[in-house]
Tab-separated table of C-alpha atoms in Angstrom:
chain	number	residue	atom	x	y	z
A	1	MET	CA	2.762	-6.587	-3.444
A	2	THR	CA	4.821	-7.330	-0.473
A	3	ALA	CA	3.744	-7.231	3.150
A	4	GLN	CA	4.724	-7.390	6.583
A	5	SER	CA	3.695	-6.191	10.070
A	6	ALA	CA	4.508	-3.176	10.950
A	7	SER	CA	7.682	-2.603	13.769
A	8	GLU	CA	6.466	-1.754	16.920
A	9	VAL	CA	9.323	-0.434	17.737
A	10	SER	CA	11.550	2.262	16.621
A	11	PRO	CA	15.254	2.665	16.292
A	12	THR	CA	17.243	5.736	17.658
A	13	LEU	CA	18.030	7.680	14.987
A	14	VAL	CA	20.818	9.705	13.245
A	15	ARG	CA	20.377	11.911	11.092
A	16	LEU	CA	23.013	12.096	9.012
A	17	ALA	CA	24.625	14.665	6.303
A	18	ALA	CA	25.586	14.802	2.816
A	19	THR	CA	29.194	13.135	3.387
A	20	ASP	CA	27.866	10.605	4.947
A	21	ILE	CA	26.189	8.861	2.382
A	22	PRO	CA	28.742	7.085	0.263
A	23	LEU	CA	28.267	7.467	-4.510
A	24	ASN	CA	28.772	5.322	-7.173
A	25	ALA	CA	28.408	2.341	-4.134
A	26	PRO	CA	26.368	0.462	-1.961
A	27	LEU	CA	24.579	2.835	0.988
A	28	GLY	CA	25.372	-0.283	3.496
A	29	ALA	CA	23.022	0.151	5.785
A	30	PRO	CA	19.634	1.042	5.152
A	31	LEU	CA	17.889	4.689	4.900
A	32	LEU	CA	15.412	5.983	7.419
A	33	GLY	CA	13.130	9.180	7.829
A	34	PRO	CA	12.542	11.194	10.915
A	35	ASP	CA	10.049	8.700	11.617
A	36	GLY	CA	12.139	5.506	11.499
A	37	ALA	CA	9.973	4.575	7.482
A	38	LEU	CA	12.289	2.674	5.831
A	39	LEU	CA	13.387	4.814	2.811
A	40	PHE	CA	15.866	3.016	1.034
A	41	GLU	CA	17.508	-0.858	1.808
A	42	ALA	CA	20.961	-1.016	2.027
A	43	ASP	CA	22.348	-2.304	-1.362
A	44	VAL	CA	20.619	1.124	-3.139
A	45	VAL	CA	23.833	2.792	-4.920
A	46	ILE	CA	23.358	6.555	-4.896
A	47	PRO	CA	25.695	7.451	-8.731
A	48	ASP	CA	26.449	11.109	-7.938
A	49	GLU	CA	26.349	14.730	-6.546
A	50	THR	CA	23.506	15.626	-8.435
A	51	THR	CA	20.976	12.139	-7.502
A	52	ARG	CA	22.860	12.689	-3.469
A	53	ASP	CA	21.954	16.659	-3.911
A	54	PHE	CA	18.302	15.185	-4.613
A	55	LEU	CA	17.645	12.983	-1.765
A	56	PHE	CA	18.459	15.675	1.256
A	57	ARG	CA	16.114	18.101	-0.690
A	58	HIS	CA	13.384	15.897	-0.558
A	59	PHE	CA	13.739	14.044	2.541
A	60	GLU	CA	15.457	14.032	5.717
A	61	PRO	CA	17.655	11.081	5.928
A	62	HIS	CA	18.942	9.007	9.326
A	63	ARG	CA	20.413	6.153	10.176
A	64	ALA	CA	19.594	3.997	13.515
A	65	SER	CA	22.043	3.720	15.935
A	66	GLY	CA	21.615	2.165	19.353
A	67	ALA	CA	19.134	-0.699	20.664
A	68	PRO	CA	15.551	-0.104	19.730
A	69	ALA	CA	13.237	2.012	22.105
A	70	THR	CA	10.507	0.962	23.143
A	71	ALA	CA	7.682	3.345	20.809
A	72	GLU	CA	3.447	4.242	21.509
A	73	SER	CA	0.912	2.445	19.322
A	74	THR	CA	-0.333	4.618	16.890
A	75	THR	CA	-3.427	2.597	17.154
A	76	ASP	CA	-5.753	5.326	15.926
A	77	ALA	CA	-8.231	5.047	19.983
A	78	SER	CA	-11.283	6.727	18.773
A	79	ARG	CA	-14.731	5.086	18.055
A	80	GLU	CA	-17.361	5.526	15.995
A	81	ALA	CA	-21.008	4.310	16.932
A	82	PRO	CA	-21.629	0.623	16.007
A	83	LEU	CA	-22.092	0.005	12.084
A	84	THR	CA	-23.643	-2.754	10.705
A	85	LEU	CA	-22.819	-4.890	7.706
A	86	ASP	CA	-26.320	-2.563	5.684
A	87	ASP	CA	-23.885	0.574	6.644
A	88	MET	CA	-21.206	0.107	4.876
A	89	GLY	CA	-23.279	-0.627	1.850
A	90	LEU	CA	-21.429	-3.534	0.781
A	91	ALA	CA	-23.248	-4.788	-2.559
A	92	ILE	CA	-22.796	-8.568	-4.241
A	93	GLY	CA	-19.239	-7.827	-7.152
A	94	GLY	CA	-17.837	-5.722	-4.377
A	95	ARG	CA	-14.053	-6.114	-4.148
A	96	VAL	CA	-13.004	-6.643	-0.379
A	97	GLY	CA	-8.982	-7.099	0.851
A	98	LEU	CA	-8.769	-9.789	3.172
A	99	ARG	CA	-6.040	-11.039	5.101
A	100	GLY	CA	-5.806	-14.581	6.413
A	101	SER	CA	-4.318	-16.138	9.876
A	102	GLY	CA	-0.964	-18.258	10.261
A	103	TRP	CA	1.369	-17.428	8.124
A	104	SER	CA	-0.537	-15.784	5.273
A	105	ALA	CA	-1.928	-13.118	8.162
A	106	SER	CA	0.324	-10.451	6.623
A	107	SER	CA	-0.501	-10.383	2.734
A	108	MET	CA	-3.572	-9.037	1.601
A	109	TYR	CA	-5.722	-11.242	-1.469
A	110	ALA	CA	-8.536	-10.189	-3.521
A	111	SER	CA	-11.908	-11.013	-2.979
A	112	ARG	CA	-14.996	-10.940	-4.532
A	113	VAL	CA	-19.541	-10.819	-2.538
A	114	ILE	CA	-21.152	-13.104	-4.046
A	115	GLY	CA	-23.615	-12.933	-1.539
A	116	PHE	CA	-26.098	-12.650	1.848
A	117	SER	CA	-27.639	-15.022	3.825
A	118	ALA	CA	-31.116	-14.210	4.666
A	119	VAL	CA	-31.431	-11.636	7.673
A	120	ARG	CA	-31.396	-13.089	11.569
A	121	ARG	CA	-33.053	-12.684	14.423
A	122	ASN	CA	-30.862	-10.493	15.480
A	123	GLY	CA	-30.476	-8.427	12.188
A	124	GLU	CA	-27.129	-10.081	11.438
A	125	ARG	CA	-26.134	-11.717	7.808
A	126	SER	CA	-23.502	-14.300	6.919
A	127	LEU	CA	-20.905	-12.917	3.572
A	128	PHE	CA	-20.532	-15.541	0.788
A	129	VAL	CA	-16.784	-14.536	-0.945
A	130	THR	CA	-14.793	-16.236	-3.422
A	131	GLN	CA	-11.864	-17.791	-2.493
A	132	PRO	CA	-9.282	-14.811	-2.247
A	133	VAL	CA	-6.258	-15.287	-4.965
A	134	MET	CA	-3.467	-12.953	-5.396
A	135	THR	CA	-1.420	-13.234	-9.126
A	136	GLY	CA	2.123	-15.138	-8.601
A	137	VAL	CA	0.497	-17.171	-5.597
A	138	ALA	CA	-1.536	-20.143	-4.777
A	139	PRO	CA	-5.295	-19.318	-3.841
A	140	LEU	CA	-5.737	-18.650	0.116
A	141	GLU	CA	-7.090	-21.833	2.110
A	142	LEU	CA	-8.917	-20.738	4.931
A	143	THR	CA	-10.057	-23.500	7.825
A	144	ARG	CA	-13.816	-23.187	9.771
A	145	GLY	CA	-13.350	-21.672	12.306
A	146	GLU	CA	-10.581	-18.901	10.874
A	147	THR	CA	-10.486	-15.043	11.904
A	148	VAL	CA	-9.707	-12.870	8.941
A	149	GLU	CA	-9.473	-9.737	8.245
A	150	LEU	CA	-11.338	-7.827	5.639
A	151	VAL	CA	-10.775	-4.153	4.150
A	152	ALA	CA	-14.398	-3.515	1.970
A	153	LEU	CA	-14.182	-0.553	-0.823
A	154	THR	CA	-18.264	0.949	-1.264
A	155	GLY	CA	-19.080	4.098	-2.756
A	156	ARG	CA	-19.742	5.301	1.429
A	157	GLY	CA	-16.171	4.486	2.060
A	158	VAL	CA	-13.615	2.316	3.175
A	159	PHE	CA	-14.460	-0.341	5.780
A	160	ARG	CA	-12.482	-2.701	8.022
A	161	PHE	CA	-13.790	-5.626	9.805
A	162	ALA	CA	-13.509	-9.133	11.126
A	163	CYS	CA	-15.226	-12.548	9.779
A	164	THR	CA	-14.773	-15.846	10.892
A	165	VAL	CA	-14.812	-19.192	8.667
A	166	ASP	CA	-18.087	-20.754	8.903
A	167	ALA	CA	-17.734	-22.436	5.698
A	168	THR	CA	-15.565	-23.210	2.217
A	169	SER	CA	-17.229	-25.123	-0.256
A	170	ARG	CA	-15.555	-26.417	-3.913
A	171	GLU	CA	-18.909	-26.545	-5.968
A	172	PRO	CA	-19.903	-25.356	-7.958
A	173	PHE	CA	-16.847	-23.510	-7.962
A	174	SER	CA	-14.460	-22.751	-4.630
A	175	TYR	CA	-16.289	-19.865	-2.076
A	176	VAL	CA	-15.619	-19.270	1.593
A	177	VAL	CA	-18.801	-18.224	4.090
A	178	LEU	CA	-18.469	-15.759	6.316
A	179	SER	CA	-19.957	-14.839	9.757
A	180	ALA	CA	-21.554	-11.766	10.042
A	181	PRO	CA	-19.327	-8.809	10.285
A	182	GLY	CA	-17.868	-7.557	14.167
A	183	ALA	CA	-16.306	-5.011	15.101
A	184	ILE	CA	-16.878	-2.336	11.273
A	185	ARG	CA	-14.568	0.446	11.520
A	186	ARG	CA	-15.173	3.162	9.525
A	187	LEU	CA	-11.278	4.484	8.287
A	188	ARG	CA	-12.665	7.772	6.864
A	189	THR	CA	-14.980	8.447	3.973
A	190	ARG	CA	-14.133	7.529	-0.201
A	191	LYS	CA	-12.694	10.142	-1.542
A	192	PHE	CA	-9.715	9.274	-4.051
A	193	THR	CA	-8.432	12.179	-5.856
A	194	ARG	CA	-4.594	12.630	-5.826
A	195	MET	CA	-3.041	12.794	-2.395
A	196	PRO	CA	-0.519	15.392	-1.608
A	197	THR	CA	2.812	12.869	-0.270
A	198	ARG	CA	6.852	11.762	0.218
A	199	LEU	CA	7.685	8.551	-0.098
A	200	ALA	CA	10.734	7.493	-1.267
A	201	ALA	CA	10.721	5.194	-4.471
A	202	LEU	CA	13.232	3.256	-7.041
A	203	TYR	CA	12.568	3.354	-10.596
A	204	SER	CA	13.959	2.531	-14.068
A	205	ILE	CA	12.874	2.262	-17.980
A	206	GLU	CA	11.807	-1.044	-18.886
A	207	SER	CA	12.830	-0.677	-22.506
A	208	GLN	CA	16.581	-0.023	-20.701
A	209	PRO	CA	16.668	-3.569	-18.228
A	210	SER	CA	20.609	-2.607	-17.494
A	211	ALA	CA	20.196	0.621	-16.246
A	212	SER	CA	20.361	0.847	-12.539
A	213	PRO	CA	17.563	1.396	-10.470
A	214	GLN	CA	17.042	5.607	-10.136
A	215	LEU	CA	15.507	7.529	-6.858
A	216	GLY	CA	12.547	9.347	-7.001
A	217	ARG	CA	10.092	10.844	-5.072
A	218	VAL	CA	6.579	10.419	-4.799
A	219	SER	CA	4.630	13.126	-4.325
A	220	ASP	CA	0.897	12.906	-4.972
A	221	ILE	CA	-0.503	9.835	-5.248
A	222	SER	CA	-4.020	8.631	-6.264
A	223	PRO	CA	-4.525	4.906	-6.794
A	224	TYR	CA	-4.649	4.338	-10.645
A	225	GLY	CA	-1.564	7.220	-11.116
A	226	MET	CA	1.183	9.745	-9.338
A	227	ALA	CA	3.335	12.166	-9.704
A	228	LEU	CA	7.160	10.399	-9.866
A	229	THR	CA	9.458	13.632	-9.574
A	230	VAL	CA	13.094	12.676	-10.242
A	231	PRO	CA	16.464	14.471	-10.332
A	232	ALA	CA	16.915	14.726	-13.789
A	233	PRO	CA	15.060	13.837	-16.952
A	234	SER	CA	15.437	10.579	-18.573
A	235	ALA	CA	11.928	9.290	-19.828
A	236	GLN	CA	9.828	10.712	-22.819
A	237	ALA	CA	5.919	10.573	-22.946
A	238	GLY	CA	4.783	7.287	-23.674
A	239	ASP	CA	7.805	5.491	-22.263
A	240	ARG	CA	6.869	3.086	-19.340
A	241	LEU	CA	9.009	2.804	-15.607
A	242	ARG	CA	9.346	0.095	-13.397
A	243	LEU	CA	8.578	1.028	-9.533
A	244	SER	CA	8.555	0.351	-6.396
A	245	PHE	CA	7.840	2.614	-3.550
A	246	ARG	CA	6.801	1.308	0.054
A	247	PHE	CA	3.325	2.649	3.002
A	248	SER	CA	2.486	1.914	5.486
A	249	THR	CA	-1.478	0.530	5.825
A	250	ASP	CA	-3.299	0.394	9.403
A	251	GLY	CA	-0.115	-1.363	11.217
A	252	ILE	CA	0.901	-2.948	7.740
A	253	ASP	CA	4.212	-2.308	6.234
A	254	VAL	CA	3.334	-2.804	1.694
A	255	GLU	CA	5.747	-3.075	-0.386
A	256	ILE	CA	4.414	-2.260	-3.768
A	257	ASP	CA	6.718	-3.317	-7.232
A	258	THR	CA	4.899	-2.304	-10.517
A	259	SER	CA	4.951	-1.188	-13.999
A	260	ALA	CA	3.374	2.716	-14.986
A	261	LEU	CA	3.016	4.365	-18.051
A	262	VAL	CA	4.550	8.320	-18.316
A	263	ARG	CA	2.034	10.128	-19.519
A	264	HIS	CA	3.270	13.627	-19.669
A	265	VAL	CA	6.506	15.117	-17.995
A	266	GLY	CA	6.050	18.566	-16.570
A	267	ALA	CA	7.994	20.960	-14.603
A	268	ALA	CA	9.216	19.942	-10.135
A	269	GLU	CA	7.273	21.184	-7.437
A	270	SER	CA	8.270	25.048	-7.459
A	271	GLY	CA	12.238	25.955	-6.162
A	272	ASP	CA	12.830	21.866	-6.458
A	273	ALA	CA	14.942	21.208	-9.937
A	274	GLY	CA	14.221	18.286	-11.535
A	275	ILE	CA	11.887	17.563	-13.652
A	276	ALA	CA	8.202	15.324	-11.991
A	277	TYR	CA	6.436	12.587	-14.243
A	278	GLY	CA	2.986	11.819	-14.468
A	279	LEU	CA	1.942	7.827	-14.503
A	280	GLU	CA	-0.376	5.486	-15.133
A	281	PHE	CA	-0.623	2.393	-13.106
A	282	GLU	CA	-0.586	-0.984	-15.600
A	283	ALA	CA	-0.643	-3.129	-13.738
A	284	LEU	CA	-2.280	-2.966	-10.486
A	285	GLU	CA	-3.085	-6.439	-8.199
A	286	PRO	CA	-6.983	-5.817	-6.905
A	287	SER	CA	-4.604	-6.467	-3.082
A	288	GLN	CA	-2.377	-4.127	-4.785
A	289	ARG	CA	-4.986	-1.423	-4.621
A	290	ILE	CA	-7.080	-2.133	-2.085
A	291	ALA	CA	-3.461	-1.611	0.075
A	292	LEU	CA	-3.129	1.422	-1.280
A	293	LYS	CA	-7.136	3.088	-1.544
A	294	SER	CA	-6.669	2.064	2.063
A	295	PHE	CA	-3.673	4.389	2.783
A	296	MET	CA	-5.232	6.825	0.980
A	297	ALA	CA	-8.676	6.433	3.181
A	298	GLU	CA	-6.104	7.052	6.381
A	299	HIS	CA	-3.724	10.183	5.636
A	300	HIS	CA	-6.565	12.282	3.190
A	301	CYS	CA	-6.700	15.565	4.482
């Protein structure tokens, strides 16, 4: 998973017509949604009219034009009553996502809770977690006094909060001692049934590595799978797809590139051409699943 801070400005957008999209050639410029969110990068190729029709049926392609215009902050100003560590129901062994400061501020690493300090007079308790890790990169090195941001997933909901690094240790294994959580915010009650959505995606069949990526739409999603609507069937149940898509959660743009198993091939939405694949994620990293659950918690109705 790669992630970066979401832009605080939005470009002036121009809505495109089908004739503005070249066929069998790179787009030449990024395609954006009506809200300015990136749909497809400039190097994506639309191979034929069927795929182009699919693009306009499921999305509203725009391109940026002119200078960026200042956008209003989308931060949720609502605040609940102050929450405590006990309110979260965070237990030993629970997974948390952790984002450090500095160069690592945009990347969320996976960690586990391994303990709590004794309760102090003010009722606060320190938090002990394993050294944060992410597949494919070195473990996150934290320093005393550094502020870190965490996302916790518990049976009571999804919570975001900040801590200060009080200490780090390498004996008997690498772990971190964090201050009592501050400014705990509940993102939403934990409900992770499949959620309808409309995310742009690229996919290919893993057994055909030389084939060009194809366009698709994430029609619904859960932390464990998704429905992918595509212009025309090319995979069968049991095939594995390589797919990539992106979303934004709590001001962070997240890109996921992963593999998924085709569990079934069904019909598309009523009135739409094409078909829908029922996919099961096979290789989501813990940090990716945490980001996806955070996204769902923010957008679930």
